[in-house]
CSV table of C-alpha atoms in Angstrom, one decimal:
chain,number,residue,atom,x,y,z
A,1,MET,CA,109.4,105.6,142.4
A,2,LYS,CA,108.9,103.3,144.5
A,3,LEU,CA,106.8,100.8,144.1
A,4,THR,CA,104.6,99.1,147.3
A,5,PRO,CA,101.9,96.6,147.5
A,6,LYS,CA,100.3,99.6,148.7
A,7,THR,CA,100.8,102.1,145.7
A,8,LYS,CA,97.5,103.0,144.2
A,9,ILE,CA,97.0,102.4,140.4
A,10,SER,CA,95.6,105.4,139.5
A,11,ALA,CA,98.1,107.0,140.9
A,12,LEU,CA,100.3,104.4,138.9
A,13,LEU,CA,98.6,105.7,135.6
A,14,SER,CA,99.0,109.1,136.7
A,15,GLU,CA,102.8,109.6,136.9
A,16,HIS,CA,103.2,106.6,133.9
A,17,PRO,CA,100.1,107.1,131.8
A,18,TYR,CA,101.6,104.1,128.8
A,19,LEU,CA,101.1,101.2,132.1
A,20,THR,CA,97.5,101.6,131.3
A,21,ASP,CA,97.5,99.8,127.5
A,22,TRP,CA,100.7,97.9,128.4
A,23,LEU,CA,98.3,96.5,131.4
A,24,ALA,CA,95.8,95.3,129.4
A,25,GLU,CA,98.5,93.3,127.5
A,26,TYR,CA,100.2,91.7,130.1
A,27,ASN,CA,97.2,90.7,132.1
A,28,PRO,CA,93.5,90.1,130.0
A,29,LYS,CA,92.0,90.7,133.1
A,30,PHE,CA,93.4,94.3,133.2
A,31,ALA,CA,92.2,95.0,130.2
A,32,GLY,CA,89.3,97.3,131.9
A,33,LEU,CA,91.5,99.7,133.0
A,34,LYS,CA,91.1,101.0,130.5
A,35,ASN,CA,87.4,101.8,130.4
A,36,PRO,CA,87.6,105.3,132.2
A,37,VAL,CA,84.8,104.7,134.6
A,38,LEU,CA,86.4,102.1,135.8
A,39,ARG,CA,90.3,103.7,136.5
A,40,ALA,CA,88.5,106.4,138.7
A,41,THR,CA,86.1,103.7,140.9
A,42,ILE,CA,88.5,101.3,141.4
A,43,GLY,CA,91.5,103.3,140.7
A,44,ARG,CA,91.0,105.7,143.4
A,45,MET,CA,91.0,102.2,146.7
A,46,ALA,CA,92.4,99.8,144.3
A,47,ASN,CA,96.5,98.6,145.1
A,48,LEU,CA,98.8,96.9,143.5
A,49,ALA,CA,98.1,93.9,145.9
A,50,LYS,CA,94.8,94.1,145.3
A,51,VAL,CA,95.3,94.4,141.2
A,52,ALA,CA,97.4,91.1,141.7
A,53,VAL,CA,94.9,89.9,143.6
A,54,MET,CA,92.8,90.6,140.1
A,55,GLY,CA,94.9,89.6,137.9
A,56,GLU,CA,95.6,85.8,139.7
A,57,VAL,CA,99.6,86.5,140.0
A,58,PRO,CA,102.1,86.8,142.5
A,59,LEU,CA,102.6,90.4,143.6
A,60,ALA,CA,106.1,90.1,143.3
A,61,ASP,CA,105.5,89.4,140.1
A,62,LEU,CA,103.6,92.0,138.9
A,63,LEU,CA,106.3,94.1,141.2
A,64,ALA,CA,108.9,93.7,138.9
A,65,ALA,CA,107.3,93.6,135.7
A,66,ILE,CA,106.0,97.1,136.2
A,67,ALA,CA,109.2,98.2,137.6
A,68,LYS,CA,111.1,96.8,134.4
A,69,ARG,CA,108.7,98.2,131.9
A,70,ILE,CA,108.9,102.1,133.6
A,71,ARG,CA,113.4,101.4,133.1
A,72,GLU,CA,112.8,100.6,129.3
A,73,GLU,CA,111.1,104.3,130.1
A,74,GLY,CA,114.3,105.4,131.3
A,75,GLY,CA,112.5,106.0,134.7
A,76,ALA,CA,114.2,105.3,138.1
A,77,VAL,CA,111.7,102.9,140.8
A,78,GLU,CA,112.6,100.5,143.3
A,79,ILE,CA,110.3,97.6,144.8
A,80,ASP,CA,109.7,97.3,148.3
A,81,LEU,CA,106.9,94.3,149.1
A,82,GLY,CA,107.4,94.6,152.8
A,83,ASP,CA,105.7,92.4,155.1
A,84,ALA,CA,103.2,91.4,152.4
A,85,PRO,CA,102.3,87.9,151.8
A,86,ALA,CA,104.6,87.0,148.6
A,87,THR,CA,101.2,85.7,146.6
A,88,ALA,CA,97.8,86.9,145.7
A,89,GLU,CA,96.4,82.9,146.8
A,90,ALA,CA,98.5,83.4,150.1
A,91,ARG,CA,97.4,86.7,151.0
A,92,ARG,CA,94.0,85.0,150.0
A,93,ALA,CA,94.0,82.1,152.6
A,94,VAL,CA,94.8,84.7,155.9
A,95,LEU,CA,92.0,86.2,154.7
A,96,LYS,CA,90.2,82.9,154.4
A,97,GLY,CA,91.6,82.1,157.8
A,98,ILE,CA,90.2,85.1,159.5
A,99,ILE,CA,86.7,84.1,157.8
A,100,ARG,CA,86.8,80.4,159.3
A,101,ASP,CA,87.8,81.9,162.8
A,102,LEU,CA,85.4,84.1,162.9
A,103,HIS,CA,82.6,81.6,162.2
A,104,ALA,CA,84.7,79.6,164.4
A,105,GLY,CA,83.5,82.4,167.6
A,106,THR,CA,87.1,83.8,168.0
A,107,PRO,CA,86.8,87.2,169.5
A,108,MET,CA,86.0,90.2,166.9
A,109,ASP,CA,89.1,92.5,168.3
A,110,GLN,CA,91.7,89.6,168.0
A,111,LEU,CA,90.4,89.7,164.5
A,112,LYS,CA,90.3,92.7,163.8
A,113,GLN,CA,93.9,92.4,165.3
A,114,ARG,CA,94.9,90.3,162.7
A,115,PHE,CA,93.4,91.8,159.8
A,116,ALA,CA,95.1,95.0,160.7
A,117,GLU,CA,98.6,93.2,161.0
A,118,LEU,CA,98.1,91.4,157.4
A,119,ILE,CA,97.2,94.6,155.6
A,120,GLU,CA,95.9,99.0,155.3
A,121,ASP,CA,92.5,97.7,153.1
A,122,VAL,CA,90.4,95.0,151.6
A,123,SER,CA,89.0,95.2,148.5
A,124,PRO,CA,85.2,94.7,147.9
A,125,SER,CA,86.6,92.1,145.4
A,126,GLU,CA,88.8,89.8,148.2
A,127,ILE,CA,85.7,90.2,150.6
A,128,ALA,CA,83.2,88.8,147.4
A,129,GLN,CA,86.3,86.2,146.7
A,130,MET,CA,87.0,84.9,149.9
A,131,GLU,CA,82.5,84.2,150.5
A,132,GLN,CA,83.3,82.4,147.4
A,133,GLN,CA,85.5,80.2,147.6
A,134,LEU,CA,83.8,79.1,151.3
A,135,ILE,CA,80.9,78.2,150.0
A,136,ASP,CA,83.0,76.3,147.0
A,137,GLU,CA,84.7,74.7,150.2
A,138,GLY,CA,81.0,73.4,151.4
A,139,MET,CA,80.6,75.9,154.1
A,140,PRO,CA,76.4,75.9,153.8
A,141,GLN,CA,75.2,79.4,152.1
A,142,GLU,CA,73.2,80.0,155.5
A,143,GLU,CA,75.9,79.8,157.4
A,144,ILE,CA,78.0,82.3,155.7
A,145,LYS,CA,74.3,84.7,155.3
A,146,ARG,CA,74.3,83.8,158.5
A,147,LEU,CA,77.7,85.8,159.9
A,148,CYS,CA,77.4,88.0,156.4
A,149,ASP,CA,76.8,91.1,158.9
A,150,VAL,CA,80.1,90.2,161.3
A,151,HIS,CA,82.2,90.0,157.8
A,152,VAL,CA,81.0,93.1,157.1
A,153,GLU,CA,81.9,94.7,160.8
A,154,VAL,CA,85.9,93.1,160.8
A,155,PHE,CA,86.2,95.1,157.3
A,156,ARG,CA,84.5,97.8,157.9
A,157,GLU,CA,87.1,100.3,159.0
A,158,SER,CA,88.8,99.6,155.5
A,159,LEU,CA,85.9,99.8,154.0
A,160,ASP,CA,84.9,103.2,155.0
A,161,GLN,CA,88.0,104.6,153.5
A,162,GLN,CA,86.9,103.6,150.1
A,163,SER,CA,84.1,105.4,148.1
A,164,VAL,CA,82.5,105.0,144.5
A,165,ALA,CA,83.7,107.6,142.4
A,166,GLU,CA,81.0,110.1,141.4
A,167,LEU,CA,79.2,107.9,138.1
A,168,PRO,CA,77.3,109.8,136.0
A,169,PRO,CA,73.7,109.4,136.0
A,170,GLY,CA,72.0,106.3,134.1
A,171,HIS,CA,74.8,104.6,134.9
A,172,PRO,CA,72.8,101.6,136.7
A,173,VAL,CA,75.4,101.6,139.2
A,174,ARG,CA,74.5,105.1,139.6
A,175,THR,CA,71.0,104.6,140.1
A,176,PHE,CA,71.4,101.7,141.8
A,177,MET,CA,72.8,104.3,144.7
A,178,ASP,CA,70.5,106.8,143.6
A,179,GLU,CA,67.6,104.4,144.9
A,180,ASN,CA,70.1,103.5,148.1
A,181,GLU,CA,70.3,107.5,149.4
A,182,ALA,CA,66.0,107.5,148.5
A,183,LEU,CA,65.4,104.5,150.7
A,184,GLY,CA,68.0,105.7,153.5
A,185,GLN,CA,65.9,108.4,154.3
A,186,VAL,CA,62.7,106.8,153.5
A,187,ALA,CA,63.9,104.6,156.5
A,188,THR,CA,65.2,107.6,158.5
A,189,GLU,CA,62.3,109.4,158.5
A,190,LEU,CA,60.0,105.8,159.7
A,191,GLU,CA,62.6,105.0,161.8
A,192,THR,CA,61.7,108.9,163.7
A,193,ALA,CA,58.3,108.2,163.4
A,194,VAL,CA,58.3,105.1,165.5
A,195,GLU,CA,60.6,106.4,168.0
A,196,GLY,CA,57.6,108.7,169.0
A,197,LEU,CA,55.5,106.0,169.1
A,198,CYS,CA,56.1,104.2,172.0
A,199,GLU,CA,57.9,106.8,173.8
A,200,PRO,CA,56.5,107.8,176.1
A,201,ALA,CA,53.1,105.0,176.0
A,202,LYS,CA,50.1,106.7,174.6
A,203,PRO,CA,47.1,104.2,173.9
A,204,GLY,CA,46.1,104.6,170.7
A,205,ARG,CA,48.7,106.9,168.9
A,206,LEU,CA,49.1,104.3,166.9
A,207,GLU,CA,45.2,104.2,165.1
A,208,LEU,CA,46.1,108.3,165.1
A,209,ALA,CA,49.1,107.9,163.2
A,210,ARG,CA,48.4,104.6,161.0
A,211,GLU,CA,47.7,106.5,157.4
A,212,PRO,CA,50.6,108.5,157.9
A,213,PHE,CA,52.4,104.8,158.6
A,214,ALA,CA,50.8,103.3,155.5
A,215,GLY,CA,52.5,105.9,153.9
A,216,LEU,CA,56.2,105.4,154.8
A,217,LEU,CA,56.0,102.5,154.0
A,218,ASP,CA,54.3,102.0,150.3
A,219,LYS,CA,57.6,104.1,149.9
A,220,LEU,CA,59.7,101.5,151.9
A,221,ALA,CA,58.1,98.6,149.2
A,222,THR,CA,59.3,100.1,146.5
A,223,ILE,CA,62.7,98.8,147.4
A,224,GLU,CA,61.4,95.9,145.7
A,225,LEU,CA,62.0,96.8,142.6
A,226,HIS,CA,65.2,97.9,143.0
A,227,TYR,CA,66.3,93.8,144.6
A,228,LEU,CA,64.6,93.1,141.4
A,229,ARG,CA,66.8,94.3,139.1
A,230,LYS,CA,69.8,93.3,141.4
A,231,GLU,CA,68.5,89.3,141.2
A,232,ASN,CA,67.6,89.8,137.4
A,233,GLN,CA,69.8,92.4,135.9
A,234,LEU,CA,73.1,92.4,137.9
A,235,PHE,CA,73.6,89.0,139.6
A,236,PRO,CA,73.5,87.1,136.5
A,237,PHE,CA,76.2,88.5,134.5
A,238,LEU,CA,78.4,88.4,138.2
A,239,GLU,CA,77.6,84.9,137.9
A,240,GLN,CA,79.0,85.0,134.4
A,241,ALA,CA,81.9,86.4,136.0
A,242,GLY,CA,82.3,83.2,138.1
A,243,ILE,CA,80.7,85.5,141.2
A,244,SER,CA,77.8,82.8,142.4
A,245,GLY,CA,78.1,82.8,145.8
A,246,PRO,CA,78.0,86.1,147.5
A,247,PRO,CA,74.7,87.2,145.2
A,248,GLN,CA,72.8,84.3,146.5
A,249,VAL,CA,73.7,85.3,149.9
A,250,MET,CA,72.0,89.0,148.9
A,251,TRP,CA,69.4,86.7,147.3
A,252,GLY,CA,68.0,85.4,150.9
A,253,ILE,CA,68.9,88.2,153.1
A,254,HIS,CA,66.3,90.2,150.2
A,255,ASP,CA,63.6,87.9,150.7
A,256,GLU,CA,64.3,88.2,154.4
A,257,VAL,CA,63.4,91.9,154.4
A,258,ARG,CA,60.4,91.7,152.1
A,259,ALA,CA,59.0,89.1,154.8
A,260,GLU,CA,59.4,91.6,157.2
A,261,LEU,CA,57.8,93.8,155.6
A,262,LYS,CA,54.9,92.2,154.7
A,263,GLN,CA,54.8,91.1,158.8
A,264,VAL,CA,55.6,95.0,159.8
A,265,ARG,CA,52.5,95.9,157.2
A,266,ALA,CA,49.9,93.2,159.4
A,267,ALA,CA,51.1,94.4,162.6
A,268,LEU,CA,50.0,98.1,161.3
A,269,GLU,CA,47.0,96.8,160.5
A,270,ALA,CA,46.8,95.1,163.8
A,271,GLY,CA,47.3,98.2,165.8
A,272,GLU,CA,49.9,96.3,167.7
A,273,ALA,CA,51.9,99.2,169.1
A,274,GLN,CA,55.1,97.6,170.2
A,275,GLN,CA,54.9,94.7,168.0
A,276,PHE,CA,55.3,97.3,165.3
A,277,ALA,CA,57.7,99.4,166.6
A,278,ASP,CA,59.3,96.3,167.5
A,279,MET,CA,59.6,95.0,163.9
A,280,THR,CA,60.5,98.0,162.5
A,281,ARG,CA,63.3,99.0,164.0
A,282,ALA,CA,64.4,94.7,163.0
A,283,LEU,CA,63.3,96.0,159.2
A,284,LEU,CA,65.2,99.2,159.1
A,285,GLN,CA,68.4,97.6,160.4
A,286,LYS,CA,68.2,95.0,157.8
A,287,ILE,CA,67.2,97.2,154.6
A,288,ASN,CA,70.4,99.5,156.0
A,289,ASP,CA,72.7,97.3,156.6
A,290,MET,CA,72.0,95.9,153.4
A,291,ILE,CA,72.8,99.8,151.6
A,292,TYR,CA,76.0,100.3,152.9
A,293,LYS,CA,76.8,96.3,151.6
A,294,GLU,CA,75.8,97.3,148.2
A,295,ASN,CA,77.4,100.7,148.4
A,296,ASN,CA,80.8,99.4,150.4
A,297,ILE,CA,81.5,96.2,148.6
A,298,LEU,CA,78.5,94.8,145.8
A,299,PHE,CA,79.0,98.1,143.4
A,300,PRO,CA,82.8,98.4,143.9
A,301,MET,CA,83.0,95.3,143.4
A,302,SER,CA,81.0,94.7,140.0
A,303,LEU,CA,82.9,97.4,138.9
A,304,SER,CA,86.1,96.1,139.0
A,305,VAL,CA,84.6,92.9,136.6
A,306,LEU,CA,82.0,93.7,134.2
A,307,SER,CA,82.8,95.5,131.5
A,308,GLU,CA,81.3,98.3,130.0
A,309,GLU,CA,79.1,96.3,127.7
A,310,ASP,CA,77.9,94.1,130.2
A,311,TRP,CA,76.1,97.9,132.0
A,312,VAL,CA,75.1,98.3,129.4
A,313,ARG,CA,73.2,95.2,128.2
A,314,ILE,CA,72.4,96.1,132.4
A,315,ARG,CA,70.5,99.5,131.5
A,316,ASP,CA,68.9,97.6,128.6
A,317,GLY,CA,67.1,95.8,130.6
A,318,GLU,CA,65.9,97.8,133.6
A,319,GLY,CA,63.2,99.3,132.4
A,320,GLU,CA,61.4,96.7,132.0
A,321,ILE,CA,61.9,95.9,135.7
A,322,GLY,CA,61.5,99.4,137.0
A,323,PHE,CA,63.0,102.1,139.9
A,324,ALA,CA,62.2,102.5,143.3
A,325,LEU,CA,61.7,106.2,144.2
A,326,VAL,CA,64.0,108.1,141.2
A,327,GLU,CA,64.0,107.9,137.8
A,328,PRO,CA,67.5,107.1,136.1
A,329,GLY,CA,69.6,110.0,134.2
A,330,GLY,CA,70.6,109.6,130.3
A,331,GLU,CA,74.1,111.5,130.9
A,332,TRP,CA,76.3,107.9,131.0
A,333,VAL,CA,77.0,107.6,127.2
A,334,PRO,CA,79.4,104.5,126.9
A,335,SER,CA,82.7,104.6,124.7
A,336,GLY,CA,82.6,102.4,121.4
A,337,VAL,CA,80.4,100.5,122.9
A,338,GLY,CA,76.8,98.8,121.4
A,339,HIS,CA,73.6,98.4,122.9
A,340,GLY,CA,72.6,94.3,124.0
A,341,GLY,CA,70.9,93.7,121.1
A,342,ASP,CA,74.2,93.9,119.3
A,343,GLU,CA,76.0,91.6,121.3
A,344,GLU,CA,73.1,89.3,120.9
A,345,LEU,CA,73.3,89.8,117.0
A,346,ARG,CA,77.0,88.9,117.2
A,347,GLN,CA,76.1,85.4,119.2
A,348,ALA,CA,73.7,84.9,116.9
A,349,ALA,CA,75.9,84.8,114.1
A,350,VAL,CA,78.3,82.2,116.0
A,351,THR,CA,75.3,79.9,117.8
A,352,GLY,CA,73.4,80.5,114.8
A,353,ALA,CA,70.4,81.3,116.8
A,354,LEU,CA,67.7,83.4,116.1
A,355,PRO,CA,67.6,87.1,118.0
A,356,LEU,CA,64.6,87.8,119.8
A,357,ASP,CA,63.1,90.9,121.8
A,358,THR,CA,64.4,89.4,124.9
A,359,GLY,CA,66.8,86.3,124.0
A,360,LEU,CA,68.2,83.9,121.9
A,361,LEU,CA,67.0,80.6,120.0
A,362,SER,CA,67.5,78.2,117.8
A,363,LEU,CA,64.9,77.1,115.3
A,364,GLU,CA,64.9,73.7,116.9
A,365,ARG,CA,63.8,75.2,120.3
A,366,ILE,CA,61.4,77.4,118.6
A,367,ASN,CA,59.4,74.6,117.1
A,368,LEU,CA,59.7,71.9,120.3
A,369,LEU,CA,58.3,74.7,122.4
A,370,LEU,CA,55.2,75.6,119.8
A,371,THR,CA,54.8,72.0,119.8
A,372,HIS,CA,54.3,71.4,123.7
A,373,LEU,CA,52.3,73.7,124.1
A,374,PRO,CA,49.4,72.6,125.9
A,375,VAL,CA,46.8,74.4,122.8
A,376,GLU,CA,46.7,74.3,118.8
A,377,ILE,CA,48.2,76.9,117.2
A,378,SER,CA,47.3,78.3,113.8
A,379,TYR,CA,48.6,81.6,112.0
A,380,THR,CA,47.4,83.9,109.2
A,381,ASP,CA,49.3,86.6,108.0
A,382,GLU,CA,48.2,90.2,106.8
A,383,ASP,CA,47.1,89.0,103.5
A,384,ASP,CA,44.8,86.0,105.5
A,385,ILE,CA,47.6,82.9,104.2
A,386,VAL,CA,47.5,80.7,106.7
A,387,ARG,CA,51.9,80.2,107.3
A,388,TYR,CA,52.0,78.2,110.0
A,389,TYR,CA,50.5,75.6,112.1
A,390,SER,CA,51.5,73.7,115.4
A,391,ALA,CA,52.0,69.9,114.7
A,392,THR,CA,50.2,68.2,118.0
A,393,SER,CA,50.3,65.4,118.6
A,394,GLU,CA,46.3,65.2,119.5
A,395,ARG,CA,43.9,67.6,117.4
A,396,VAL,CA,40.4,69.2,117.6
A,397,PHE,CA,40.5,69.9,114.0
A,398,PRO,CA,42.2,68.2,111.1
A,399,ARG,CA,45.0,70.1,109.6
A,400,SER,CA,47.7,68.8,106.9
A,401,PRO,CA,50.7,70.6,105.2
A,402,GLY,CA,48.1,71.8,102.5
A,403,VAL,CA,46.8,74.2,103.9
A,404,ILE,CA,50.2,76.0,104.3
A,405,GLY,CA,49.8,78.8,101.3
A,406,ARG,CA,45.8,79.1,101.3
A,407,LYS,CA,43.6,81.5,102.4
A,408,VAL,CA,42.5,81.0,105.3
A,409,GLU,CA,38.6,81.3,104.5
A,410,HIS,CA,39.4,78.3,101.9
A,411,CYS,CA,39.8,76.3,105.1
A,412,HIS,CA,36.2,77.1,106.3
A,413,PRO,CA,33.4,75.4,105.6
A,414,PRO,CA,30.6,77.4,103.9
A,415,LYS,CA,28.7,77.9,107.0
A,416,SER,CA,31.4,79.3,108.1
A,417,VAL,CA,32.7,81.0,105.9
A,418,HIS,CA,30.7,84.7,106.7
A,419,MET,CA,32.3,84.8,110.2
A,420,VAL,CA,35.5,84.4,109.2
A,421,LYS,CA,35.4,87.4,107.3
A,422,GLN,CA,33.4,89.6,109.6
A,423,ILE,CA,35.8,88.7,112.5
A,424,LEU,CA,38.6,89.2,109.9
A,425,ASN,CA,36.9,92.7,109.2
A,426,SER,CA,36.9,93.5,112.4
A,427,PHE,CA,40.5,93.2,113.5
A,428,ARG,CA,41.3,95.4,110.3
A,429,ALA,CA,38.6,98.4,111.3
A,430,GLY,CA,40.7,98.2,115.1
A,431,GLU,CA,36.5,97.5,116.4
A,432,ARG,CA,38.7,94.5,118.3
A,433,ASP,CA,41.7,92.3,118.7
A,434,VAL,CA,40.4,88.8,119.9
A,435,ALA,CA,37.1,86.7,118.9
A,436,VAL,CA,36.3,84.9,121.2
A,437,PHE,CA,33.8,81.7,120.6
A,438,TRP,CA,32.3,77.9,121.4
A,439,ILE,CA,31.8,75.7,119.0
A,440,ASP,CA,29.1,72.2,120.0
A,441,PHE,CA,31.6,69.4,118.4
A,442,LYS,CA,32.2,65.8,118.8
């Protein structure tokens, strides 16, 4: 066997399965290769050059170590580094140089040629790492966002050769990609309808088609749920993995789509046919570009850096936000991984915090929250026993620790006890769950 920078990790592990566990021991960052979903996705397109970048190890060292292990098992192997940069850092430096020249205005054809001479393909993770490093080094996020489309154009030829393997229904990435397919169909339908609106121009045509256009825009507007899940479920885990710049760039584009969608709706209401058509085309271009970036960069990169346990926690929070045009399946069953709540219990055991329905808080922080709310709180349990009151500095009604453990009716003057009992009885009977009343006091 010949080991080169272009050797696919899937082919390597297929021929030498024992390397799966060995690589995880060689570098903890390779532990994800033990995940069958990751092997089925990233393994198909990741070569040893990419794996070296993921592990932040010199490519030559990685190939030498793999060759040594294969020989220990009695296998025959040779190494051919070719013209690849000797280290992952050198490779990233060349790629970053291409991006910087792109920002400086170097013609696209020259950059594509330099890129082709450097490497046959590039991983989504490397694009994310490059953009993150450029941001860390002072390049404004707005500048990266402005030229993000051009970045993709530089790498499009290599990205088009890659694909995310079919994931089982229920995996968050499968849900995201199913949504992209459905949203893409709506975008195509809307684009076709817009083309027939102004060619040839006919007065009143927009008015006749207002309702169908509004229906398509309503469907397209569900992209808000897609973006919200990215921003609130996926991005936090990428940030924990050290990838914060690219998500922020994408979030900025989300906001542009949101604003342009409102403008398109306004143009439809105003009956401005040409303006509506032009703005709709621009909006659909931006949405389709984002779909491409997600499917070919964001999702493969996310699969390479997030663990199966991360994906479980991402999935556990999706339902609270909702889904765009599709419902997730339930076939994905993570192997040997508990739900996010299990992880929270482990964190609670380490930090001493209390696991709540949606997060962890220490007793100190819970107490601070309750005592700084701009209202007074008293809590009575199902046995009508006062268990808590908030210790605010300014009170309307006097409270002291002596009321804790006391029957709530005994905390009121005799003239109002009957009203307290009426309220409690109506709660128990299910007749109401809120009681509002005014008292003239001071």
